[in-house]
Short mmCIF file of C-alpha atoms in Angstrom, two decimals:
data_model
loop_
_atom_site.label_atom_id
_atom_site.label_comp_id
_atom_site.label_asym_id
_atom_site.label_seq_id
_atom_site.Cartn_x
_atom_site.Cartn_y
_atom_site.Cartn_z
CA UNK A 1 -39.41 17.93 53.77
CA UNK A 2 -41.44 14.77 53.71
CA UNK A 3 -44.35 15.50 56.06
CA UNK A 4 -44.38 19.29 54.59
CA UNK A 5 -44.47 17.65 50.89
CA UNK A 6 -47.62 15.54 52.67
CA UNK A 7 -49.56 17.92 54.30
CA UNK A 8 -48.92 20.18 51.47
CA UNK A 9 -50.74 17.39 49.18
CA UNK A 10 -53.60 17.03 51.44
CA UNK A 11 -54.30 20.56 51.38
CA UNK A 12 -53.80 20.88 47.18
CA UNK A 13 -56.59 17.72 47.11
CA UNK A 14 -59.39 19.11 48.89
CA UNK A 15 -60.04 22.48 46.61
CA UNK A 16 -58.64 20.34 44.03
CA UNK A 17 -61.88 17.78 44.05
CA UNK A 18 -64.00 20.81 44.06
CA UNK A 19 -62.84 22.27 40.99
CA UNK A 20 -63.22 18.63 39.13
CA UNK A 21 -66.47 18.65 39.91
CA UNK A 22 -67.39 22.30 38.92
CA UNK A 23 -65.81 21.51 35.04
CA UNK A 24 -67.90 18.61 35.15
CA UNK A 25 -71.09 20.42 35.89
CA UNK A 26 -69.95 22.78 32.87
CA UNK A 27 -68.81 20.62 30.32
CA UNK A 28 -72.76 18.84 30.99
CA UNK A 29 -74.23 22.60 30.08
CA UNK A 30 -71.13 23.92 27.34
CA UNK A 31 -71.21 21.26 24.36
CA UNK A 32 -70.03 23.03 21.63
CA UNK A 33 -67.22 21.94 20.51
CA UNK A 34 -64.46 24.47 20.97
CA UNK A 35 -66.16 24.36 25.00
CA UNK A 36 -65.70 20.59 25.39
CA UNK A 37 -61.48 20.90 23.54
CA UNK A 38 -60.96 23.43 26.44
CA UNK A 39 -62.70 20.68 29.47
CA UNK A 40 -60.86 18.75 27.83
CA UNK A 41 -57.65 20.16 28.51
CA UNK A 42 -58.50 21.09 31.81
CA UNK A 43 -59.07 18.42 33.67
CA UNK A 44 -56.12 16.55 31.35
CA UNK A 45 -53.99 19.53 33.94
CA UNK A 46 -56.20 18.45 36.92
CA UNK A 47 -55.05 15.09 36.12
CA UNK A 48 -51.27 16.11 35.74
CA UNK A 49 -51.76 18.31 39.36
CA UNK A 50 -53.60 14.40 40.97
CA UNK A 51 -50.36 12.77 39.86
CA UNK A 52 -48.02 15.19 41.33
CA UNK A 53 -50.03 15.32 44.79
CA UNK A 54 -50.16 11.34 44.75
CA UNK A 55 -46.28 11.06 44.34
CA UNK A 56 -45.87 14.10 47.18
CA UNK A 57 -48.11 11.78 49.58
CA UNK A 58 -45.35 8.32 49.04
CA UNK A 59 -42.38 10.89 49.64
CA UNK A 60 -44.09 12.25 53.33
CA UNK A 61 -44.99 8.44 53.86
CA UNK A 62 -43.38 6.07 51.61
CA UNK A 63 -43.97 2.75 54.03
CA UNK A 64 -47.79 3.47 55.28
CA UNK A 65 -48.68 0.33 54.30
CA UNK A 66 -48.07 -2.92 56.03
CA UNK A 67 -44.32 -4.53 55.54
CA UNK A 68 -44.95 -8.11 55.34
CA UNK A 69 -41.85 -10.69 53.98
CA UNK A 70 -41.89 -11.80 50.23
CA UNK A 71 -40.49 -13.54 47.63
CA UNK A 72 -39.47 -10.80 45.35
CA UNK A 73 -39.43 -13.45 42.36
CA UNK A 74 -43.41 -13.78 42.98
CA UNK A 75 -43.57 -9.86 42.59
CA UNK A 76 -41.84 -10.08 39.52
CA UNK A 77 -43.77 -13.09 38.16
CA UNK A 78 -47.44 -11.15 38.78
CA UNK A 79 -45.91 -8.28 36.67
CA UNK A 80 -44.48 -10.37 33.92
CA UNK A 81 -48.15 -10.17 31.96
CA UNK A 82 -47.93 -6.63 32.07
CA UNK A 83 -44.77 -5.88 31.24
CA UNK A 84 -44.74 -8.44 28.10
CA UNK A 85 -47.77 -6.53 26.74
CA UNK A 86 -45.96 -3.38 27.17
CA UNK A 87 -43.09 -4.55 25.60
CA UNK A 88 -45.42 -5.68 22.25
CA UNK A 89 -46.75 -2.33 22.05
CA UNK A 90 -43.24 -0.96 21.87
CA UNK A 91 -41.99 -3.94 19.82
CA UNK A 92 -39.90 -4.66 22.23
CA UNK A 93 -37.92 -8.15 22.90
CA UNK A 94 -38.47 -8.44 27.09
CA UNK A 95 -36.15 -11.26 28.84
CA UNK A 96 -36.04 -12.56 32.38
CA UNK A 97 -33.55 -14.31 34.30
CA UNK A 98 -34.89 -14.99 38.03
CA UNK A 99 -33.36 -16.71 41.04
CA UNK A 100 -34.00 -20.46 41.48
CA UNK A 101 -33.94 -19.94 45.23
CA UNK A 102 -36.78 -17.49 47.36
CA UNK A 103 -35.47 -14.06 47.31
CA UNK A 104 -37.62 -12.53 50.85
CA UNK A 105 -37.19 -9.22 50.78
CA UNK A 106 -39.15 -6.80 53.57
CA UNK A 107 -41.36 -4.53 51.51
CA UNK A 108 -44.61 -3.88 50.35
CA UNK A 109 -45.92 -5.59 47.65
CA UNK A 110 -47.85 -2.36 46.09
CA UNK A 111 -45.33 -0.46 46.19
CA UNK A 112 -42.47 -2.80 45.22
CA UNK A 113 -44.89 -3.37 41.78
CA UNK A 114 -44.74 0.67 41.64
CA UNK A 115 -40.92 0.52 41.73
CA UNK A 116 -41.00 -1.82 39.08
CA UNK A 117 -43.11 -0.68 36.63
CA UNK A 118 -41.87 3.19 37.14
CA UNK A 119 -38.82 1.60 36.15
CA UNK A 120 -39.65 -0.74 32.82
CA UNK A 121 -42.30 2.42 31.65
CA UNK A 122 -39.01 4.88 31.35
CA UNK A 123 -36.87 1.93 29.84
CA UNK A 124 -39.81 1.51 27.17
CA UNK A 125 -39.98 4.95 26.98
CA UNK A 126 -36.89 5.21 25.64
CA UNK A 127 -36.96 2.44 22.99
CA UNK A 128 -39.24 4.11 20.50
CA UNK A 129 -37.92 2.17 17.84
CA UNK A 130 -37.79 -0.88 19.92
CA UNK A 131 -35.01 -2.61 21.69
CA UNK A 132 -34.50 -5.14 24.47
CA UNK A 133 -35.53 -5.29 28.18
CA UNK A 134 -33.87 -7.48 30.17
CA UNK A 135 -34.86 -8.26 34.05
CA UNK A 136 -32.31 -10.07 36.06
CA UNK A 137 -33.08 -11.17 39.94
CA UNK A 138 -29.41 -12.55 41.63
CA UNK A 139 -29.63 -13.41 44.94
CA UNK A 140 -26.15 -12.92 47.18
CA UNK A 141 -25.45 -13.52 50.65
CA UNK A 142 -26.83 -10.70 52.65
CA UNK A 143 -28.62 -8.61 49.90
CA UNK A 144 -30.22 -9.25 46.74
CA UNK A 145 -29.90 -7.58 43.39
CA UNK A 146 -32.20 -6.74 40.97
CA UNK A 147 -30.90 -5.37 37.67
CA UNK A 148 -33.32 -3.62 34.77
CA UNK A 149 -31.62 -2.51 31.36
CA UNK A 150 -32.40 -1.96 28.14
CA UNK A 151 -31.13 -0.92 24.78
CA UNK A 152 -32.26 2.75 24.85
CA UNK A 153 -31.70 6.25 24.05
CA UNK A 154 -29.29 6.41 27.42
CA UNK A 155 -29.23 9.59 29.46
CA UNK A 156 -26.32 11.67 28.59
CA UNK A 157 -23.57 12.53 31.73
CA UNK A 158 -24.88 15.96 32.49
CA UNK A 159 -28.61 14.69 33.00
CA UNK A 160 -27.62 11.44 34.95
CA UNK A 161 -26.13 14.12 37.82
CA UNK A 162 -29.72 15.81 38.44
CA UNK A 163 -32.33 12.48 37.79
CA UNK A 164 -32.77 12.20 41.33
CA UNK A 165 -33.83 16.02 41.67
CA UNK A 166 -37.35 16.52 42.21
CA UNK A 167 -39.02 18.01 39.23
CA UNK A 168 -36.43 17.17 37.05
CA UNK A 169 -37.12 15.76 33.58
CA UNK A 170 -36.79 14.92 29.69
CA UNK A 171 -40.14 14.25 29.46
CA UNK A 172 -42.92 16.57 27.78
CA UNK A 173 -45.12 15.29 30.08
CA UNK A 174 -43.35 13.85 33.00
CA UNK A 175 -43.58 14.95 36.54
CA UNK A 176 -39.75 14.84 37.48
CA UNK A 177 -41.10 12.66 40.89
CA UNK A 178 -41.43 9.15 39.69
CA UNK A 179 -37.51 8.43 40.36
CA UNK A 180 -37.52 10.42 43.77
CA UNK A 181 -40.12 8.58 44.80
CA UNK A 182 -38.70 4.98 43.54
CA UNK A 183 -35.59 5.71 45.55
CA UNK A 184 -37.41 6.55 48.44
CA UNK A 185 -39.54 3.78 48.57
CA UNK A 186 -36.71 1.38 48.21
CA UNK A 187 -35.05 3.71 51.45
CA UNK A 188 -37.81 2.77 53.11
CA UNK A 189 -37.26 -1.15 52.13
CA UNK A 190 -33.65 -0.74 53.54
CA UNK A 191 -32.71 -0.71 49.90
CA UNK A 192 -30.45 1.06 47.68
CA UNK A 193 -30.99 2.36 43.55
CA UNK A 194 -28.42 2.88 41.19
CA UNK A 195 -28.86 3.65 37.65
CA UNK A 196 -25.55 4.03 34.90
CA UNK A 197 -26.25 5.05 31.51
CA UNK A 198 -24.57 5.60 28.12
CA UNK A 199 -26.59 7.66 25.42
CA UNK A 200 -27.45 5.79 22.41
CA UNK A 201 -26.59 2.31 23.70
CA UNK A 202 -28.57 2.10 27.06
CA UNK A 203 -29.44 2.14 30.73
CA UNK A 204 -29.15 0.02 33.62
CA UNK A 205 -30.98 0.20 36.69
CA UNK A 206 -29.67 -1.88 39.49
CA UNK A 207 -31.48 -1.89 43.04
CA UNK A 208 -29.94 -3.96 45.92
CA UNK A 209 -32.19 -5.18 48.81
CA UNK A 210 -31.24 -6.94 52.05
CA UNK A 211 -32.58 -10.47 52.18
CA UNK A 212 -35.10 -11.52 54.91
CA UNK A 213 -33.25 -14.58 56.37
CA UNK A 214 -35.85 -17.26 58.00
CA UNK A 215 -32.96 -17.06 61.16
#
């Protein structure tokens, strides 16, 4: 299903490029207002269709790039910027709590920062009137964990059962990919995803990867 959802993509990008270009060529010559709403809207659906065909591609080939060995606390460091001005926009309180030994996981870093951020965008998501994001990093003998909760809406019993379908979602505007594809980028890192949820007091995401031992 992987390499069909792949090729598939490929083929949807090709025409797909084409008909950006065509709306751009007409929104240049149509300027009247009511014209440039509808461009508008258009290529805010070609955008949409780009996303969809860019998640397809990471579930045919999830590990294309390069596994090298890293310290999963430096991943989380370069992301910490990022995810604190996230959490200001949402006035949200973010916490961290990170191993004081290495943590080498076997991954790739782009797409490790993918899982991540996936991850913290739904948990902000959820906190419209703010909250708290936590991000804890335990390393145990053979695996590591790595825990993200916050104080959220939850996910009530009957929705936690189909989050992991594709196209599923309780978003206006989501694609129903981005945790299919975070779970099968973290199958493709050896790793494992778990996510428990209670509505109105929160969700926690807990992903367990096997430690890189220098032996």
């Amino acid at each position: 299903m992987g390499t069909l959802a792949a090729s598939t993509a490929h083929e949807i990008r090709n025409p797909l490029t084409g008909i950006k270009g065509l709306i751009q060529l007409l929104s240049e010559k149509y300027t009247n207002t009511h014209d440039q709403y509808y461009f508008s809207v258009i290529n805010d659906e070609i955008s949409r269709i780009n996303e969809i065909v860019s998640e397809f591609l990471i579930l045919g080939k999830p590990a294309a790039q390069k596994m090298e060995t890293l310290d999963l606390r430096n991943i989380i460091k370069e992301l910490e910027p990022l995810i604190f001005s996230e959490a200001n926009l949402h006035n949200v309180t973010f916490e961290s709590a990170i191993s004081d030994e290495p943590v080498m996981v076997e991954c790739t870093k782009d797409q490790m920062k993918q899982v991540i951020l996936n991850l913290t965008k739904n948990a902000f998501e959820s906190m419209e009137g703010g909250g708290k994001l936590t991000i804890k990093l335990n390393k145990m003998h053979s695996k590591c964990q790595l825990k993200i909760a916050d104080t959220g809406s939850g996910i009530s019993e009957d929705e936690i059962e189909k989050i992991f379908h594709p196209f599923y979602t309780s978003k206006e505007t989501g694609t129903g990919l981005g945790l299919v594809v975070c779970r099968r980028i973290l199958h493709s890192f050896g790793g494992e995803i778990f996510i428990t949820s209670k509505e109105t007091k929160g969700t926690h995401v807990d992903i367990f990867l096997p430690i890189k031992n220098d032996a």
